[in-house]
mmCIF file of C-alpha atoms in Angstrom:
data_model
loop_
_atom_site.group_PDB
_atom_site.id
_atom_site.type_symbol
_atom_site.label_atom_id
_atom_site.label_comp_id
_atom_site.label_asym_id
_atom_site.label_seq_id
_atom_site.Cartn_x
_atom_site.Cartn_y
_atom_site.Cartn_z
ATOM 1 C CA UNK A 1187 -29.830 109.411 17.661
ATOM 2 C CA UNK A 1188 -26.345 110.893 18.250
ATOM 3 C CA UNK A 1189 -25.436 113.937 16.120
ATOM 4 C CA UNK A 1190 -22.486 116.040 16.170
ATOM 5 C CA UNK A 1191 -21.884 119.235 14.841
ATOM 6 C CA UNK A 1192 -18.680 121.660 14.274
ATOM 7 C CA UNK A 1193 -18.887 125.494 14.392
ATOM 8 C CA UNK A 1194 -16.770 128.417 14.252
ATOM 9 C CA UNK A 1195 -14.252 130.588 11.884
ATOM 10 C CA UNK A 1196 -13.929 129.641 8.617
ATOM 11 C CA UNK A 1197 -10.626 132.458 8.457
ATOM 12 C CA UNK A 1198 -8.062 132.659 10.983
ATOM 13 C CA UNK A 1199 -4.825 134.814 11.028
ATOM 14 C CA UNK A 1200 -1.170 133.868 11.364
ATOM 15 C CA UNK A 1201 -0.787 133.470 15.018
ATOM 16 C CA UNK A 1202 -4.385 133.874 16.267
ATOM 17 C CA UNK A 1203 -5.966 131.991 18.596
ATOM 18 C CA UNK A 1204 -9.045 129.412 16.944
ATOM 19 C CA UNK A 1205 -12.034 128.358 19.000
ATOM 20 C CA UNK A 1206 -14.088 125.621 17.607
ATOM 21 C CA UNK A 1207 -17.220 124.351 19.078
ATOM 22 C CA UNK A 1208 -18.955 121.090 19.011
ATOM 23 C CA UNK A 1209 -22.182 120.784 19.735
ATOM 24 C CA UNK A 1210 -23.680 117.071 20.382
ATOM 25 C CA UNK A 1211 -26.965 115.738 21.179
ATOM 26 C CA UNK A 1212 -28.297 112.469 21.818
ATOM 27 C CA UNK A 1213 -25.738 111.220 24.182
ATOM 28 C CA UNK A 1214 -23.958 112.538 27.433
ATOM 29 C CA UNK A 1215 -20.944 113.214 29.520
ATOM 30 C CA UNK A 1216 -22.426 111.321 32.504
ATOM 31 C CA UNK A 1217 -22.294 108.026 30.821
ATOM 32 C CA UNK A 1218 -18.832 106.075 31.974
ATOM 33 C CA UNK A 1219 -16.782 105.144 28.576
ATOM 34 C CA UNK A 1220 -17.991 108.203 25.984
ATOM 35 C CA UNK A 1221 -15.855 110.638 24.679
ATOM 36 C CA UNK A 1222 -15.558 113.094 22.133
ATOM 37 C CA UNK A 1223 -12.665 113.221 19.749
ATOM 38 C CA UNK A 1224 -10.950 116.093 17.488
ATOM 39 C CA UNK A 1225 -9.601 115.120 13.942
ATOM 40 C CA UNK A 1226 -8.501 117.232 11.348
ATOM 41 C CA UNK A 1227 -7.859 116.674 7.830
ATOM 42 C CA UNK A 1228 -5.861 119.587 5.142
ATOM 43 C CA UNK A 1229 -7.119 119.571 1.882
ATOM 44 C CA UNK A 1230 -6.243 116.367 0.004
ATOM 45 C CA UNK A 1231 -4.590 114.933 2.683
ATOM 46 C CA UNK A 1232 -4.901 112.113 4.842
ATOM 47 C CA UNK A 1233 -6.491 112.087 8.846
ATOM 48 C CA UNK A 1234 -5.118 113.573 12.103
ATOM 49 C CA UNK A 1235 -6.197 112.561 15.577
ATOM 50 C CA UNK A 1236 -5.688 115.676 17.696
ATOM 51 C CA UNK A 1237 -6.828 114.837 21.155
ATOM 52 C CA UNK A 1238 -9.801 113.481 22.875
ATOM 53 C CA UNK A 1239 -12.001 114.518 26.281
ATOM 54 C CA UNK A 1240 -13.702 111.626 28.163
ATOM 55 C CA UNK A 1241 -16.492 111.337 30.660
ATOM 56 C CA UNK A 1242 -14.344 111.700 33.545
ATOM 57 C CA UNK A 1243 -12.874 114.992 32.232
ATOM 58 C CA UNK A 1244 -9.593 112.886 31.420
ATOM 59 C CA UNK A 1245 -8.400 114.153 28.486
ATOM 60 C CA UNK A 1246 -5.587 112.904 25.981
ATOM 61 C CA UNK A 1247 -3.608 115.056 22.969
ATOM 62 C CA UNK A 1248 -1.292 114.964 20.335
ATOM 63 C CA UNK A 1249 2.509 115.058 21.709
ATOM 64 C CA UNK A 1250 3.364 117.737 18.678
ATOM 65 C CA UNK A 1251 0.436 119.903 19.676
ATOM 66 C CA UNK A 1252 0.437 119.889 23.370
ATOM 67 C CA UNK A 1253 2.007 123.018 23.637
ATOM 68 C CA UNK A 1254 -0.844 125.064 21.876
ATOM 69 C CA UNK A 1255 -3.901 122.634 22.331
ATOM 70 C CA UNK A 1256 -6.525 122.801 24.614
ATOM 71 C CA UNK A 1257 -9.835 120.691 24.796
ATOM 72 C CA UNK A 1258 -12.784 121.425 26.868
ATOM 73 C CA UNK A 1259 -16.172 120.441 27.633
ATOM 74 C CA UNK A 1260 -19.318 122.611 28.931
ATOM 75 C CA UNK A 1261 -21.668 119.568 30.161
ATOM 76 C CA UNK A 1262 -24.655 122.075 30.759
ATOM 77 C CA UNK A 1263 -24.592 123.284 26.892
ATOM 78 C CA UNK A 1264 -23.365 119.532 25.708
ATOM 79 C CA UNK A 1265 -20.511 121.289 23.906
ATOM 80 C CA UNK A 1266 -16.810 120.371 23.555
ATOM 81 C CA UNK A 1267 -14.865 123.722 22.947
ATOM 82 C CA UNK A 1268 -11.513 122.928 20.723
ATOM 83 C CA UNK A 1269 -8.736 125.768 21.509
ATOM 84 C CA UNK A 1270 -5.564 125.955 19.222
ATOM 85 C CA UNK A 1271 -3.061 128.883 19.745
ATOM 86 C CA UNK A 1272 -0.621 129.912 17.614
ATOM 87 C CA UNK A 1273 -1.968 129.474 14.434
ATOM 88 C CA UNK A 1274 -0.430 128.934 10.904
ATOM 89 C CA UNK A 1275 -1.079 127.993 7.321
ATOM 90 C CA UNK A 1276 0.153 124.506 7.655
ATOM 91 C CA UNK A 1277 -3.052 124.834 10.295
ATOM 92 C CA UNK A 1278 -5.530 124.899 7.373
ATOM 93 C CA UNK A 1279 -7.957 121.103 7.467
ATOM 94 C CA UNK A 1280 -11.520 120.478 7.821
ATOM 95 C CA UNK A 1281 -11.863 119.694 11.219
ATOM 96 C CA UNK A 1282 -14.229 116.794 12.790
ATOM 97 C CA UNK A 1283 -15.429 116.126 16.382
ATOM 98 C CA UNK A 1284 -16.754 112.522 16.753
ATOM 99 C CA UNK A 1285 -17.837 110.444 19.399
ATOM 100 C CA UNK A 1286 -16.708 107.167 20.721
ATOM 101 C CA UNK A 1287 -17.641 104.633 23.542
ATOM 102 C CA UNK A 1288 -15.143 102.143 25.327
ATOM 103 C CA UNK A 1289 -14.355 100.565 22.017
ATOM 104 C CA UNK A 1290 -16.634 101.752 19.511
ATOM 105 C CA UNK A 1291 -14.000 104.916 18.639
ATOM 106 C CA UNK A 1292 -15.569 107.646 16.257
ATOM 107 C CA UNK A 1293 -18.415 105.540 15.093
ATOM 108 C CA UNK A 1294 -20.358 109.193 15.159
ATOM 109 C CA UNK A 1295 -18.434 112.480 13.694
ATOM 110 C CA UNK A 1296 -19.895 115.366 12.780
ATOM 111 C CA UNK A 1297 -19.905 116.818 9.423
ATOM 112 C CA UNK A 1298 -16.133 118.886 9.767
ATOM 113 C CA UNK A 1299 -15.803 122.501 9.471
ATOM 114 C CA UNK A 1300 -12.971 123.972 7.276
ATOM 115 C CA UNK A 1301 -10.734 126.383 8.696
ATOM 116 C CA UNK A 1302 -8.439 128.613 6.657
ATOM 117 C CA UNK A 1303 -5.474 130.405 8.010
ATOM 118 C CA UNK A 1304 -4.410 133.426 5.843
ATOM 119 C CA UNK A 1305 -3.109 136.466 6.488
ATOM 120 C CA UNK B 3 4.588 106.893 17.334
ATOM 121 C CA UNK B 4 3.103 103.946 16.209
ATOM 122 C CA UNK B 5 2.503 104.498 12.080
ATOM 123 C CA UNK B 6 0.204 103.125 10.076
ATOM 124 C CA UNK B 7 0.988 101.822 6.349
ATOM 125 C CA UNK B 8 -1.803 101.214 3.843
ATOM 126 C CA UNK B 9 -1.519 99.469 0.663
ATOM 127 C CA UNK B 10 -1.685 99.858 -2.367
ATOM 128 C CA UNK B 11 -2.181 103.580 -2.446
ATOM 129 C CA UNK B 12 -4.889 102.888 -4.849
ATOM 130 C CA UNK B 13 -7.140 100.335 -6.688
ATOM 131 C CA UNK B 14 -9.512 100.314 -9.116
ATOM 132 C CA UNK B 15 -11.987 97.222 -8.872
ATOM 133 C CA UNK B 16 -14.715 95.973 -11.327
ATOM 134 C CA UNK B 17 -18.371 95.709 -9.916
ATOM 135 C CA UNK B 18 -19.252 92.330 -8.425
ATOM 136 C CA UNK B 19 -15.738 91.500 -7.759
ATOM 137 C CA UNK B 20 -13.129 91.440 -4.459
ATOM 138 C CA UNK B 21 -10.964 93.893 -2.840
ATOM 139 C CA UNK B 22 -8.554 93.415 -1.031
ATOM 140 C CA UNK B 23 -6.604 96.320 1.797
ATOM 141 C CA UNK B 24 -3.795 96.293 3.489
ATOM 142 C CA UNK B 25 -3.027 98.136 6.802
ATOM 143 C CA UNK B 26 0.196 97.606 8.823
ATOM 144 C CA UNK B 27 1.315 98.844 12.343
ATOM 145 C CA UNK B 28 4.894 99.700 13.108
ATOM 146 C CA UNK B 29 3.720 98.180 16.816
ATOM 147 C CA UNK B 30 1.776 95.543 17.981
ATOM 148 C CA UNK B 31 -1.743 96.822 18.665
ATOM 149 C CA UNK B 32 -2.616 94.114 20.861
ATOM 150 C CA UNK B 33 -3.707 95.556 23.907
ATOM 151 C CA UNK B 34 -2.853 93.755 27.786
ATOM 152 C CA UNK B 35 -6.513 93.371 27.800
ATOM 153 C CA UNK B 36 -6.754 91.266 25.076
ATOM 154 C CA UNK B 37 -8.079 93.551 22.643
ATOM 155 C CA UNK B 38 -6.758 95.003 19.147
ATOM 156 C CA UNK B 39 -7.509 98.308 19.100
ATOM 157 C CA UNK B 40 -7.465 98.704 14.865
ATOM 158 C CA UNK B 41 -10.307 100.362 13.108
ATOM 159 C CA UNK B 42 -11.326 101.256 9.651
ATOM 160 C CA UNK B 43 -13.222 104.119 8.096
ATOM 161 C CA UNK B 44 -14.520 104.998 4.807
ATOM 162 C CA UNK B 45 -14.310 108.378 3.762
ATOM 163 C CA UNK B 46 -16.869 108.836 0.846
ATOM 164 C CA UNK B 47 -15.926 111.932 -1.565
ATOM 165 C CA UNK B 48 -17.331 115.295 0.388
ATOM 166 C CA UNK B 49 -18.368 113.453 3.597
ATOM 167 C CA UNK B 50 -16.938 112.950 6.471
ATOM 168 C CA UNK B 51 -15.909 109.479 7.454
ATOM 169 C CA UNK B 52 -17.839 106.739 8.818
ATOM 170 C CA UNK B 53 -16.736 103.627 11.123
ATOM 171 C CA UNK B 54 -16.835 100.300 9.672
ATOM 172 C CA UNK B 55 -15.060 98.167 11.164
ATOM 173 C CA UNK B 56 -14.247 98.223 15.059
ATOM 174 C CA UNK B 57 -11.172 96.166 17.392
ATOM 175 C CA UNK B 58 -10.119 94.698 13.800
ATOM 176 C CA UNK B 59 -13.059 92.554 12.911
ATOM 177 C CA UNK B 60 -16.492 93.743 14.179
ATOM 178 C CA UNK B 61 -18.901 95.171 11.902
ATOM 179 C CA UNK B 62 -20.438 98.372 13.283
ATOM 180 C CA UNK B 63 -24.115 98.894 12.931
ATOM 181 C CA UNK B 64 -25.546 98.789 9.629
ATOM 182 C CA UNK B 65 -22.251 98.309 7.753
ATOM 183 C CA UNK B 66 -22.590 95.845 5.037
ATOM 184 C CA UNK B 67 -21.478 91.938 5.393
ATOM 185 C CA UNK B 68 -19.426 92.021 2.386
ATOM 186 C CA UNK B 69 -17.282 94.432 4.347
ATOM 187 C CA UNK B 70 -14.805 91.922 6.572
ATOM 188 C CA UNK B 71 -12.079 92.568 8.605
ATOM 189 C CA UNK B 72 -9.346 90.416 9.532
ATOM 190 C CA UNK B 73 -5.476 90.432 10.929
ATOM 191 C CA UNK B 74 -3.803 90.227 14.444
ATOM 192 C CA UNK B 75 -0.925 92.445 16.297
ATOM 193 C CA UNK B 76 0.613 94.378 13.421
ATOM 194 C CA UNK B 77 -1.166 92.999 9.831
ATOM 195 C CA UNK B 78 -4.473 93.808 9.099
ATOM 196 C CA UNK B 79 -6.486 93.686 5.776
ATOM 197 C CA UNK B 80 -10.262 94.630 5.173
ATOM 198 C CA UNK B 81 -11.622 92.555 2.221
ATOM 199 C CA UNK B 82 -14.350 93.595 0.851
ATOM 200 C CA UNK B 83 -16.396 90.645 -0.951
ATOM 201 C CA UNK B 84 -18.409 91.930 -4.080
ATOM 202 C CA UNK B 85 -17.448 95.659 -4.369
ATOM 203 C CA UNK B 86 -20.411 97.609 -5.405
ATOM 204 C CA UNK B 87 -20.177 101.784 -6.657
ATOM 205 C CA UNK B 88 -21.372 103.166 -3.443
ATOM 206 C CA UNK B 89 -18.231 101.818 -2.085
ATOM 207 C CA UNK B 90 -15.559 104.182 -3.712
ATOM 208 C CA UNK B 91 -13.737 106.565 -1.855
ATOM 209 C CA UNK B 92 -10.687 106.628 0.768
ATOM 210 C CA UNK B 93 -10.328 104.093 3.323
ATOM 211 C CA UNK B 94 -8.400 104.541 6.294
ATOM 212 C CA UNK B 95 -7.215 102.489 9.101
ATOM 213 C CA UNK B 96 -6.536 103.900 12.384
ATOM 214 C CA UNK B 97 -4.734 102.437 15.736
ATOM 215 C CA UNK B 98 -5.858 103.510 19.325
ATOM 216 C CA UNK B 99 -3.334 101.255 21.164
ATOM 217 C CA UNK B 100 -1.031 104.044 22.170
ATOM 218 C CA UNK B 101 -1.200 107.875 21.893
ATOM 219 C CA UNK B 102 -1.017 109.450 19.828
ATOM 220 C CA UNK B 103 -3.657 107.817 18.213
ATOM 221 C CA UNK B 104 -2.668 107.264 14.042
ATOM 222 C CA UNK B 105 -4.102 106.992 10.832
ATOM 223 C CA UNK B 106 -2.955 105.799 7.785
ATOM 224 C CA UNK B 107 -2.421 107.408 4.650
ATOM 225 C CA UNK B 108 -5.163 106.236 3.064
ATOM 226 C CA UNK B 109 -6.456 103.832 0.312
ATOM 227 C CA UNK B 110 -9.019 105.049 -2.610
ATOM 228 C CA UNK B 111 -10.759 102.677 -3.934
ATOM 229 C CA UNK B 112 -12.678 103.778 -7.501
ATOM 230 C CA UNK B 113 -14.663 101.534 -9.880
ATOM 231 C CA UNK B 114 -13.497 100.450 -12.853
#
């Protein structure tokens, strides 16, 4: 049974750094095709794809984030650590990790943490 | 980047009866390997959403056969046969063809 899970700050200041953490079980790194994606959605508003990390440590972002996005696995803890300088009120989604293999993109996400940015 | 259109916006269907989205890629999404790479979710109010459809017409597990998906290169739609009330909420399309990978805005779907 695959299960994801987001954690971290719920409030974040203007131009802090956030650090979100997804923790997985029930599948692993070491199998060729998985991945684990990062999607965020503001309130009322529609999906983002941010980036995703793949088996073979390959990893893939948005263009307009590159510059302040970072995504990272720890195999060992079967975690995928989310890093996203610079942050601003237009910042402010739930965000979702969820998994995908060759084809089968996202077909597991976790249940989203929402993270506000507010002075 | 390659954007995704859904329409209508929204739709409000009677129990027992068809439905009908539309999703439409400013890019073909028909991969050198033969494959389309166009999904659709459903994002039910307060959850988080789940895969139904995979590479434009494959049902993942457990989704429901009413739920089809159809459509080639740039037109999709996702007909959905005898709507029933634990359908409602937002459905999205997404394209993995190129990055950065793109959703659309969104169709809700509530019960008459």
């Amino acid at each position: 049974q695959i299960t994801l899970k987001e954690s971290g700050p719920t409030l974040v200041k203007p131009t802090q750094t956030l650090t979100l953490t997804c923790t997985f079980s029930g599948f692993s790194f070491d199998t060729r095709g998985v991945g684990v994606g990062w999607i965020r959605q503001p309130p009322g508003k529609a999906l983002e794809w941010l980036g995703n990390i793949y088996w073979n440590d390959d990893r893939r972002y948005i263009p307009s984030l590159k510059s302040r996005l970072t995504i990272t696995r720890d195999t060992s803890k079967n975690q995928v650590v989310l890093t996203l300088t610079n942050m601003d009120p237009v910042d402010t989604a739930t965000y979702y990790c969820a998994h995908r293999y060759w084809g089968l993109n996202f077909d597991y996400w976790g249940q989203g943490t929402l993270v506000t940015v507010s002075s | 980047d390659v954007v995704m259109t859904q329409t209508p916006v929204s739709l409000s269907v009677t129990p027992g009866q068809p439905a009908s989205l539309s999703c439409t890629s400013s890019h073909s999404l028909l991969h050198s390997d033969g494959r389309t790479y166009l999904y659709w979710y459903l994002q039910k109010p307060g959850q988080p959403p789940q895969l139904l459809i995979y590479e434009v017409s494959n049902r993942f597990s457990g989704v429901p056969d009413r739920f089809i998906g159809s459509g080639s290169e740039t037109d999709f739609t996702l007909k959905i046969s005898r709507v029933e009330a634990e359908d409602v909420g937002v459905y999205y399309c997404m394209q993995s063809m190129k990055v950065p990978w793109t959703f659309g805005q969104g169709t809700k779907v509530e019960i008459k």
